[in-house]
mmCIF file of C-alpha atoms in Angstrom:
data_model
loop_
_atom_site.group_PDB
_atom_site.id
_atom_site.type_symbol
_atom_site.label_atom_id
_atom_site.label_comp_id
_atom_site.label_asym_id
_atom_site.label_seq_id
_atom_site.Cartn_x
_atom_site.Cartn_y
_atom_site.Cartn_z
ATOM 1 C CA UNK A 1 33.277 94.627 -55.493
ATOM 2 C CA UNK A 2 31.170 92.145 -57.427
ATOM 3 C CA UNK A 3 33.314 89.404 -56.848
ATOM 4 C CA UNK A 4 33.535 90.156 -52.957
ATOM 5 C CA UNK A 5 29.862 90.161 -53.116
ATOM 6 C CA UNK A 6 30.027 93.825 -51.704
ATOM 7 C CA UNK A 7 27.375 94.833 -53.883
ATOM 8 C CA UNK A 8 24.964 92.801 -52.100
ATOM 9 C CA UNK A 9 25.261 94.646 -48.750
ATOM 10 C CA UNK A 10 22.273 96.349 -47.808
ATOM 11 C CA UNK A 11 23.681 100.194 -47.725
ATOM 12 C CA UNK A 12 27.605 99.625 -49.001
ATOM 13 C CA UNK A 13 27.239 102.894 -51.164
ATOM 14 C CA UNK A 14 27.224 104.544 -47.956
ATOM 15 C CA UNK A 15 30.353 102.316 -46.330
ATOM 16 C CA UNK A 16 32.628 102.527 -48.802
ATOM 17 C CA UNK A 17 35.391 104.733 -50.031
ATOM 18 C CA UNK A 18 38.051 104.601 -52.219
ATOM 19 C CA UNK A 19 41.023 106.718 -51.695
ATOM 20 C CA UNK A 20 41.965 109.303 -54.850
ATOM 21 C CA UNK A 21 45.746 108.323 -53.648
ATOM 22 C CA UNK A 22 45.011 104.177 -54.042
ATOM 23 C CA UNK A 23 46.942 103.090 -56.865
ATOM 24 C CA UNK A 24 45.431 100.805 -59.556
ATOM 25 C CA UNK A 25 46.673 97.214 -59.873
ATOM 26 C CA UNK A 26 46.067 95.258 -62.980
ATOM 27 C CA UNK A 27 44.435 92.044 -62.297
ATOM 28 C CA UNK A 28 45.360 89.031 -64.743
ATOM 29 C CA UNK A 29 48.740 87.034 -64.224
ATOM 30 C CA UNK A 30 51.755 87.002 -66.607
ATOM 31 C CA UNK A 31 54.724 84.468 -67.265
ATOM 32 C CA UNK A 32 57.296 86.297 -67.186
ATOM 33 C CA UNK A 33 60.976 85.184 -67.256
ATOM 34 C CA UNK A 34 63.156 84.883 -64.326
ATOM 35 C CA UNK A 35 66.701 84.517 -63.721
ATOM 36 C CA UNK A 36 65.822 81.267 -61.804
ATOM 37 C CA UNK A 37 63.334 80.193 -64.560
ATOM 38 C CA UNK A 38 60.149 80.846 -65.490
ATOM 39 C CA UNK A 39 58.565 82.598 -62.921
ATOM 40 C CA UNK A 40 54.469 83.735 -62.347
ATOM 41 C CA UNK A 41 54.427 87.142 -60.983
ATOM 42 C CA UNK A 42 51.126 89.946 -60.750
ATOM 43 C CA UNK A 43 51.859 92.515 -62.971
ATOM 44 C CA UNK A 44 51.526 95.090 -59.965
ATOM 45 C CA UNK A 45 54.583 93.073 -58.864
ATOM 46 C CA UNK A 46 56.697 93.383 -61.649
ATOM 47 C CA UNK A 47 55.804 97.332 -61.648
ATOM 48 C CA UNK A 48 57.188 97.487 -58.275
ATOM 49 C CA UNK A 49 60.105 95.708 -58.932
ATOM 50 C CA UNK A 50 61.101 98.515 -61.328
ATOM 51 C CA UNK A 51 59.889 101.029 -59.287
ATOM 52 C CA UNK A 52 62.828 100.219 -56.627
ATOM 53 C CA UNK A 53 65.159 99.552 -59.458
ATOM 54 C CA UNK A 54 64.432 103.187 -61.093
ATOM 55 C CA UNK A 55 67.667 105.173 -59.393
ATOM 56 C CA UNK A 56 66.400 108.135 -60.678
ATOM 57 C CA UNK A 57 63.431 107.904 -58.166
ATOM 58 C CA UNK A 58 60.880 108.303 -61.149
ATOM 59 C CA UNK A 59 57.569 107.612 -59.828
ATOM 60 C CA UNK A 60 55.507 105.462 -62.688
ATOM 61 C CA UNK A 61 52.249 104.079 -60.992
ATOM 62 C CA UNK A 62 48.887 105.007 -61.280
ATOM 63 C CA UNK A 63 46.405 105.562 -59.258
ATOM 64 C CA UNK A 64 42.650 106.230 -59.101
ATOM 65 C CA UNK A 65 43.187 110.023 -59.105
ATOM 66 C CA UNK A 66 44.163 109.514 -62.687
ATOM 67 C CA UNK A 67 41.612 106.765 -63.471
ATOM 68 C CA UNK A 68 39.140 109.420 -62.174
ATOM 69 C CA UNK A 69 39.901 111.971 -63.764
ATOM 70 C CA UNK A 70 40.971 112.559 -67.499
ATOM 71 C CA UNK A 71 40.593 108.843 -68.823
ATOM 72 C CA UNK A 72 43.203 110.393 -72.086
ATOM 73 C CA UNK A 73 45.378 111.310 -69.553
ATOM 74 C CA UNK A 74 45.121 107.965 -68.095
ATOM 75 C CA UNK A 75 45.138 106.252 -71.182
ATOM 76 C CA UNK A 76 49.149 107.428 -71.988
ATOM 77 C CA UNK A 77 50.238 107.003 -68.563
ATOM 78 C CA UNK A 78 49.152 103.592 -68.934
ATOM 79 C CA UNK A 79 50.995 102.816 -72.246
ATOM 80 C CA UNK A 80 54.006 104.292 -71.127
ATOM 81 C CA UNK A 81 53.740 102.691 -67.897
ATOM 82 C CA UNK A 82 53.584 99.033 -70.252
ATOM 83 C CA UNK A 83 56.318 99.840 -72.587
ATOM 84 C CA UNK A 84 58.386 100.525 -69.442
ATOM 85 C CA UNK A 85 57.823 96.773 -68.056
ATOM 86 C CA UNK A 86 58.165 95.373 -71.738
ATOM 87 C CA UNK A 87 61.729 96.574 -71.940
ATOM 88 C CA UNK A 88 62.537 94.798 -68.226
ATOM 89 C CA UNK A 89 60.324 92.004 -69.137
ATOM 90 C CA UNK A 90 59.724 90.810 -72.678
ATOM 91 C CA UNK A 91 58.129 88.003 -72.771
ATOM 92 C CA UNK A 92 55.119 90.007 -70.531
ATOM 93 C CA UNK A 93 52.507 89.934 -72.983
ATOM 94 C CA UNK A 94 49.845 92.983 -72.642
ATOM 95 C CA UNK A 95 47.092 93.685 -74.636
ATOM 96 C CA UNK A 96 46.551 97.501 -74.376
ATOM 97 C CA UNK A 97 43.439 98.360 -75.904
ATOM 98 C CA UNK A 98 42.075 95.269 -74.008
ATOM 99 C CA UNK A 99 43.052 96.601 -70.723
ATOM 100 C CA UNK A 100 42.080 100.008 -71.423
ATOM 101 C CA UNK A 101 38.826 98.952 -72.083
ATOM 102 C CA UNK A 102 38.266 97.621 -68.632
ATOM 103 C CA UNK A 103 39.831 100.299 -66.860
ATOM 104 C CA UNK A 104 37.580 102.980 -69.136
ATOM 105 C CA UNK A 105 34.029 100.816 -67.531
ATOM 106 C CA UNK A 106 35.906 100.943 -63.952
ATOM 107 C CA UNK A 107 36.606 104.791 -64.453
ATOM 108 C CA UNK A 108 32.715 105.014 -65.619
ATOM 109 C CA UNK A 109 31.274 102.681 -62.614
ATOM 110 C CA UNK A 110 33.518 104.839 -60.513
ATOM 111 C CA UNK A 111 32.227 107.987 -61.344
ATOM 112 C CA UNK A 112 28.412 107.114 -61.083
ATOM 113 C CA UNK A 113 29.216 106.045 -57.919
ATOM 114 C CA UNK A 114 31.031 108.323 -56.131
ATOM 115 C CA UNK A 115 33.137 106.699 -54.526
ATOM 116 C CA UNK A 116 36.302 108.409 -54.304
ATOM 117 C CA UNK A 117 37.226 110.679 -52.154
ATOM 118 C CA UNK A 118 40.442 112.944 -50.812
ATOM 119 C CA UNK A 119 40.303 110.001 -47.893
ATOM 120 C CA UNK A 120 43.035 111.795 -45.626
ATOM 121 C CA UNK A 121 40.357 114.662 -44.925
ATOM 122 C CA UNK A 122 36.711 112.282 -45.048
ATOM 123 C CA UNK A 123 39.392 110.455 -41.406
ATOM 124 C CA UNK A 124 40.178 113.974 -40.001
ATOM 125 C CA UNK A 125 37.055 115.242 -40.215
ATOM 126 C CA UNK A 126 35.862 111.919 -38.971
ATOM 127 C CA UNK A 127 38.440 111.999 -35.782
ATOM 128 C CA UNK A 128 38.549 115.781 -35.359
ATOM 129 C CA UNK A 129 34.625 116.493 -36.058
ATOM 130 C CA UNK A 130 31.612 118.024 -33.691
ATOM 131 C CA UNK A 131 31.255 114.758 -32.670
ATOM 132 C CA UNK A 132 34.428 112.756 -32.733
ATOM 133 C CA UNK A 133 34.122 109.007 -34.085
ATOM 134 C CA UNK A 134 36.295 105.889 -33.405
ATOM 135 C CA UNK A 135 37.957 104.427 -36.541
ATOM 136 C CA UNK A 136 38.971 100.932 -36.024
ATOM 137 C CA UNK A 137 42.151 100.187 -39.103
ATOM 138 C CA UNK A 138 43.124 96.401 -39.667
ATOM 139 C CA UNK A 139 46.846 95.386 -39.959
ATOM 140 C CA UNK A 140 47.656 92.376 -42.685
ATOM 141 C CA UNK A 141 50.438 89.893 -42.860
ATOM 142 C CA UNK A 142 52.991 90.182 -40.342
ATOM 143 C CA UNK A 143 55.588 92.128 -38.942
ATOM 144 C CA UNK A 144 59.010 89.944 -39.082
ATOM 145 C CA UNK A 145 58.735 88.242 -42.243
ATOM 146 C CA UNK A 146 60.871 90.718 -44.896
ATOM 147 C CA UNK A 147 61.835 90.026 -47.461
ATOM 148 C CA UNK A 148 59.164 87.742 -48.091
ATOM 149 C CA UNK A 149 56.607 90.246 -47.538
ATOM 150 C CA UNK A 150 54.544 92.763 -49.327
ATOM 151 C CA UNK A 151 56.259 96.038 -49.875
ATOM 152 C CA UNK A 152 53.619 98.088 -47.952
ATOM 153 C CA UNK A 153 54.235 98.802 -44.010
ATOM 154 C CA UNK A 154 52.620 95.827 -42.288
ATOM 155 C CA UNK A 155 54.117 97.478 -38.601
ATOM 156 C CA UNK A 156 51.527 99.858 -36.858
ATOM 157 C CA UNK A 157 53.537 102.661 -39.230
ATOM 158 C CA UNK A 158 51.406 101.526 -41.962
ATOM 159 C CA UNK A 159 48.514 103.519 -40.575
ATOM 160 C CA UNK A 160 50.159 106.827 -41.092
ATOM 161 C CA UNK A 161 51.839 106.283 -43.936
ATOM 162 C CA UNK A 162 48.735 103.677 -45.767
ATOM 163 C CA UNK A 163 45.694 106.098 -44.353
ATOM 164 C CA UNK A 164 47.333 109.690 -43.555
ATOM 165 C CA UNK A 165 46.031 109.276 -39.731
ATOM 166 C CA UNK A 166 48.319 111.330 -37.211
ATOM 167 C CA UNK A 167 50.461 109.717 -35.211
ATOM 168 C CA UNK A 168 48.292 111.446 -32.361
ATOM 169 C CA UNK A 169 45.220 109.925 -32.989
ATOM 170 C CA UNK A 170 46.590 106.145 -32.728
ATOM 171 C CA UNK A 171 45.247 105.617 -29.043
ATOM 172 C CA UNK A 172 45.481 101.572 -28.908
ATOM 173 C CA UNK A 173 47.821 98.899 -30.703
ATOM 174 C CA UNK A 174 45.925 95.692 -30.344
ATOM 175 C CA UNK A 175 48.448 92.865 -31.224
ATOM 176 C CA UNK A 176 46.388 89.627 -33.006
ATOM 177 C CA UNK A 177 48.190 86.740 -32.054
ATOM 178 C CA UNK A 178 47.892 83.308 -33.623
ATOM 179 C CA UNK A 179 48.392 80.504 -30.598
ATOM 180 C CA UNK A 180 50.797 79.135 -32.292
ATOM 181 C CA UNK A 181 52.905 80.029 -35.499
ATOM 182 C CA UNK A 182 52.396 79.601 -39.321
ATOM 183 C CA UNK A 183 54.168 81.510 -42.589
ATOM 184 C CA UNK A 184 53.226 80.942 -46.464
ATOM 185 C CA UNK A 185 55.951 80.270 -48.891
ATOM 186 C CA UNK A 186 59.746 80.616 -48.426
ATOM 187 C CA UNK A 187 61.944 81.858 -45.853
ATOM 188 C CA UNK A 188 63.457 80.738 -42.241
ATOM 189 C CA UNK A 189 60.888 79.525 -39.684
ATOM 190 C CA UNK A 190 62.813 78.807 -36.289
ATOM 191 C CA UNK A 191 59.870 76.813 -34.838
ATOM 192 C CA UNK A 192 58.016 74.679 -37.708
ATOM 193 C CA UNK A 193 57.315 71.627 -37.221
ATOM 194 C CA UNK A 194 57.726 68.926 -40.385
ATOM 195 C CA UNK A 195 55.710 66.137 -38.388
ATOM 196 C CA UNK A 196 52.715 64.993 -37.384
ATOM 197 C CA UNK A 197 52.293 67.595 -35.486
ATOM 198 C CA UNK A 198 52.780 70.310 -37.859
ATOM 199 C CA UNK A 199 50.277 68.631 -40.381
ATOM 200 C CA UNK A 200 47.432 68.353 -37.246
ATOM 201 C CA UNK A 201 47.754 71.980 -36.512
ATOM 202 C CA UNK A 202 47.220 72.934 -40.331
ATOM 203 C CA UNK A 203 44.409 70.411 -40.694
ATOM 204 C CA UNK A 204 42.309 71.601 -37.338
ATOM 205 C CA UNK A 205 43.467 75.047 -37.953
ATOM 206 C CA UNK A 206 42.094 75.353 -41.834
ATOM 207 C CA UNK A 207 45.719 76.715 -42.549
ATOM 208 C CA UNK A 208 45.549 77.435 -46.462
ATOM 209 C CA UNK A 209 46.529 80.880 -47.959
ATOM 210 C CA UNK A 210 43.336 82.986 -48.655
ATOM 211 C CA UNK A 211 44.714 83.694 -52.555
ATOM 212 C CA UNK A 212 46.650 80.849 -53.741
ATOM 213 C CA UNK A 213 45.043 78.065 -51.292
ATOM 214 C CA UNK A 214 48.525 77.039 -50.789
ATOM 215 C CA UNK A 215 49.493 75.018 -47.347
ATOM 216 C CA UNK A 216 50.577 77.278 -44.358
ATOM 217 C CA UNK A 217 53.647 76.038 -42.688
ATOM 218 C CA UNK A 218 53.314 75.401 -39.007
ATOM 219 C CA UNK A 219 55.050 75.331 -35.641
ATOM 220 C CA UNK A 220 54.519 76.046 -32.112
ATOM 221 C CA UNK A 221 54.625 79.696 -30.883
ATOM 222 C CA UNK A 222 57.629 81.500 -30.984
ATOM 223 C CA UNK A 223 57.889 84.284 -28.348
ATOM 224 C CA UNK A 224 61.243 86.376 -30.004
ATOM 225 C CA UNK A 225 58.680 86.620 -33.140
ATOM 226 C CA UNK A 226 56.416 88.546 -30.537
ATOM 227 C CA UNK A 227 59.075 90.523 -28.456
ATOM 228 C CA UNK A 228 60.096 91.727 -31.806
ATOM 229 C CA UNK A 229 57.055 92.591 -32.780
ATOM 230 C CA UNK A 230 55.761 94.272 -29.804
ATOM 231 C CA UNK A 231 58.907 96.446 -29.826
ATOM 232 C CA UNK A 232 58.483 97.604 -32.972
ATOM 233 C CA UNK A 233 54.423 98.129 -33.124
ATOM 234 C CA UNK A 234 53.832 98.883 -29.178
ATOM 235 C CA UNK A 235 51.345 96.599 -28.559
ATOM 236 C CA UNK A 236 48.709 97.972 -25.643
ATOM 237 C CA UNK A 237 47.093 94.513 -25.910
ATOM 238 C CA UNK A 238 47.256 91.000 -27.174
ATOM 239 C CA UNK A 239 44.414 89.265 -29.142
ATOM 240 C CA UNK A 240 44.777 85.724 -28.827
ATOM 241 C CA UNK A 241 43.701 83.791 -32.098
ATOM 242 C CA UNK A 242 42.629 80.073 -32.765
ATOM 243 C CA UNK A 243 43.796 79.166 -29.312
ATOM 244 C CA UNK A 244 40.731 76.193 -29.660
ATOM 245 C CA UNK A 245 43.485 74.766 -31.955
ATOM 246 C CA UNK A 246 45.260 73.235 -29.285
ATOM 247 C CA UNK A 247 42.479 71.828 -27.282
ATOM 248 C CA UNK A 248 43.335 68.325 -28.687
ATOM 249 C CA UNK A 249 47.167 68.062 -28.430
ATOM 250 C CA UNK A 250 49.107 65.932 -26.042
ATOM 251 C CA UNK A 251 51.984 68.392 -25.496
ATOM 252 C CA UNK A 252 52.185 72.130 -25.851
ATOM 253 C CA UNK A 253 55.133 73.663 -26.576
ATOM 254 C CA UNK A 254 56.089 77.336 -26.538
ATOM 255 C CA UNK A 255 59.508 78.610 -27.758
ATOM 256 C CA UNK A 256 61.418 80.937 -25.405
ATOM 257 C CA UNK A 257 64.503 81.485 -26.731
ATOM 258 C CA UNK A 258 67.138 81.162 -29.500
ATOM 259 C CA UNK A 259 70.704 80.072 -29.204
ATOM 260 C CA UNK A 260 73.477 79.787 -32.222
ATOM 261 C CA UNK A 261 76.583 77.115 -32.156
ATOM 262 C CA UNK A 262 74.759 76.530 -28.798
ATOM 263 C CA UNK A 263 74.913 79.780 -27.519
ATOM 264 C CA UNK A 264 72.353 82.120 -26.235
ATOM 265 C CA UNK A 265 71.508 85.301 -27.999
ATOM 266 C CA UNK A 266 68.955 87.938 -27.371
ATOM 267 C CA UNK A 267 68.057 88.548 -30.720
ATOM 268 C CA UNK A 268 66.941 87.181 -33.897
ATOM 269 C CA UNK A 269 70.118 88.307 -35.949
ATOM 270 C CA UNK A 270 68.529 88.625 -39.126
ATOM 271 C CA UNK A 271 71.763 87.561 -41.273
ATOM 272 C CA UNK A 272 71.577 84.156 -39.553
ATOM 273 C CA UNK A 273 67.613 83.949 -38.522
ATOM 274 C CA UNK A 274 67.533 80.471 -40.614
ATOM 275 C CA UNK A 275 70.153 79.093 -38.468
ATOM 276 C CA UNK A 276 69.308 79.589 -35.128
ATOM 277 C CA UNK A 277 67.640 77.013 -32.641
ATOM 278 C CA UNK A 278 64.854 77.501 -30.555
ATOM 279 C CA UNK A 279 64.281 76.599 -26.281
ATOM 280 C CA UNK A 280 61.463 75.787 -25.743
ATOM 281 C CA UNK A 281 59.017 75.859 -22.249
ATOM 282 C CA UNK A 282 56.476 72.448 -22.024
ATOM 283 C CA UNK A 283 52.915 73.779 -20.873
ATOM 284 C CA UNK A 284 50.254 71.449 -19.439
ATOM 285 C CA UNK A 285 47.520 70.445 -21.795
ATOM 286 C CA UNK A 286 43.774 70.570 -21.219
ATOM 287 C CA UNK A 287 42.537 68.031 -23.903
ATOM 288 C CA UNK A 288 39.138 69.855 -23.463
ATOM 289 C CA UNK A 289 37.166 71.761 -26.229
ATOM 290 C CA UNK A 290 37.136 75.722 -25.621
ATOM 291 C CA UNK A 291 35.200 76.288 -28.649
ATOM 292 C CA UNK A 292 31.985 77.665 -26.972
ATOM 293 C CA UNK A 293 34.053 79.200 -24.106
ATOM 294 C CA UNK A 294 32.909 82.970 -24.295
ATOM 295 C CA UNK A 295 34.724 84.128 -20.579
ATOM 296 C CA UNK A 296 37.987 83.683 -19.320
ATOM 297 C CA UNK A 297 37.092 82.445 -16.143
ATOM 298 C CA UNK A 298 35.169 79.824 -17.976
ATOM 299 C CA UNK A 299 37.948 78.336 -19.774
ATOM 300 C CA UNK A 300 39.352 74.653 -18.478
ATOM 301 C CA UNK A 301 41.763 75.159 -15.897
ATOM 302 C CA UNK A 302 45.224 74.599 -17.508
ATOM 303 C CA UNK A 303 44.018 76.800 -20.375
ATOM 304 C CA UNK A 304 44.617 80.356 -18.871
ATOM 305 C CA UNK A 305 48.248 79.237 -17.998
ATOM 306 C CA UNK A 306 48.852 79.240 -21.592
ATOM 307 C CA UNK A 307 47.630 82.965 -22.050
ATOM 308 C CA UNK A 308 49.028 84.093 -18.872
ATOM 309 C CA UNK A 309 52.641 82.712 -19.491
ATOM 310 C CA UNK A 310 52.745 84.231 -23.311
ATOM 311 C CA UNK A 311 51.394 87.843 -21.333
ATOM 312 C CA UNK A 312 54.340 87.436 -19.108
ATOM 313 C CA UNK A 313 57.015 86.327 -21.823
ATOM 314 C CA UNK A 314 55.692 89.402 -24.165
ATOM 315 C CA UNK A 315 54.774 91.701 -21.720
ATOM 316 C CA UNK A 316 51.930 92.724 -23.019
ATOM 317 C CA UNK A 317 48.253 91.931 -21.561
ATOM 318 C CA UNK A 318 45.741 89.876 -23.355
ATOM 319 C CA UNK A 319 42.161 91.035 -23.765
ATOM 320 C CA UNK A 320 40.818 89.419 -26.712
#
């Protein structure tokens, strides 16, 4: 909270909640051993990697419910929970008492505060009250990216099974859509672009990863990506995101469709997703700044083709 600078929100007591259910991630990074090298992974990474190697469906995390609550209790789930990655990983060096330490001034700091709650009921109560309130829950990272992806639900499934909301209660699916595309790290990426063009759209675009700082990978907008997407979340409406990126560019591309061994498919085929190739539809440019464009109607007139032609490609509407 400190380092997020949370603390120094006028009323955040008030605003934020931890869930009893949240599980407890430890924070430092390890070298630990791969079978490709050495490899740098968070131990909350290596802990899941065991958890969906454990075939006898042993549950070993912990969460703040037991951070919360009896910090002895804690304190062996803990050391078995570090003996159990020691025998997977060896060379993963954890000091114990070091850790436990921390952990018994978070459990302290969490208790003054009151912060945790049973956060399943504080959102019923909140949709299902006297007076019923709107609770607005943010998505992260994407939807077709496995399995170089977080292990959490990143589809709109995530908020049932991340926040406990009924299925009910989920009203509108807004879909946030980058203008064009970008990915960090590994994995297939149908329409990057390793040019000059790739590198502009980073550089205007401040594509970096949040964490690691690492260079995005970039490429023109590819429309399967969204069809996909929007069949599996629903969208109600689109968001359109950094579309002032492409004030500047002499050509605007938008890919349409995929073909393999030059033949057209309908769908991604995720055994051969890295070898497909992509169609692609020229728009007209604008070569105008939209940056202080706050209405639709205001925005340079080749502009709104762009959103219009993605709405009719997805089928979804754009609002945002």
């Amino acid at each position: 909270m400190e380092k997020n600078s949370i603390t120094k929100m006028k009323g955040w007591q008030r605003r934020l909640i931890i869930s009893e259910r949240a599980h407890v991630k430890y924070q430092d990074r390890q070298l630990v051993n791969g079978t490709k090298g050495d490899l740098v992974f968070d131990f909350h990474q290596v802990i899941e990697c065991i958890r969906e190697q454990d075939s006898a469906g042993v549950r070993n995390e912990l969460r703040i419910a037991d951070l919360n609550d009896n910090f002895d209790d804690f304190r062996q789930k803990f050391v078995r929970l570090v003996q159990l990655t020691t025998v997977q990983f060896p060379s993963l060096d954890v000091c114990i008492e070091s850790e436990l330490q921390k952990y018994k001034k978070y459990a302290e700091k969490l208790t003054s505060l009151g912060l945790v709650c049973n956060t399943v009921r504080y959102l019923h109560d909140a949709l299902s009250g006297p007076t019923p309130k709107n609770v607005l829950v943010e998505g992260a990272n994407g939807t077709f990216t496995y399995p170089y992806v977080t292990r959490n639900n990143c589809s709109v499934g995530g908020v049932l099974t991340g926040l406990g909301i009924n299925p009910r209660r989920v009203s509108h699916i807004i879909g946030i859509v980058k203008a064009y595309e970008t990915r960090v790290g590994d994995g297939p990426f149908p329409t990057e672009l390793n040019d000059e063009i790739g590198k502009t759209l980073r550089k205007i675009g401040h594509e970096y990863g949040v964490t690691t700082g690492r260079p995005r990978r970039c490429g023109w907008l590819d429309i399967m990506l969204r069809k996909y997407s929007n069949a599996v979340n629903g969208f109600t409406k689109l968001a359109l995101a950094k579309f002032d990126v492409l004030d500047t560019f002499e050509e605007i591309k938008i890919g349409v469709s995929y073909k393999l061994n030059d033949t057209a498919i309908q769908d991604s085929l995720a055994s051969k997703f890295a070898q497909v190739e992509v169609d692609y539809e020229v728009l007209p440019r604008w070569k105008e700044s939209i940056q202080n464009v706050t209405e639709f109607n205001q925005l340079p007139l080749n502009a709104p083709k762009y959103v219009q032609r993605i709405e009719e490609l997805v089928g979804v509407p754009s609002k945002y």
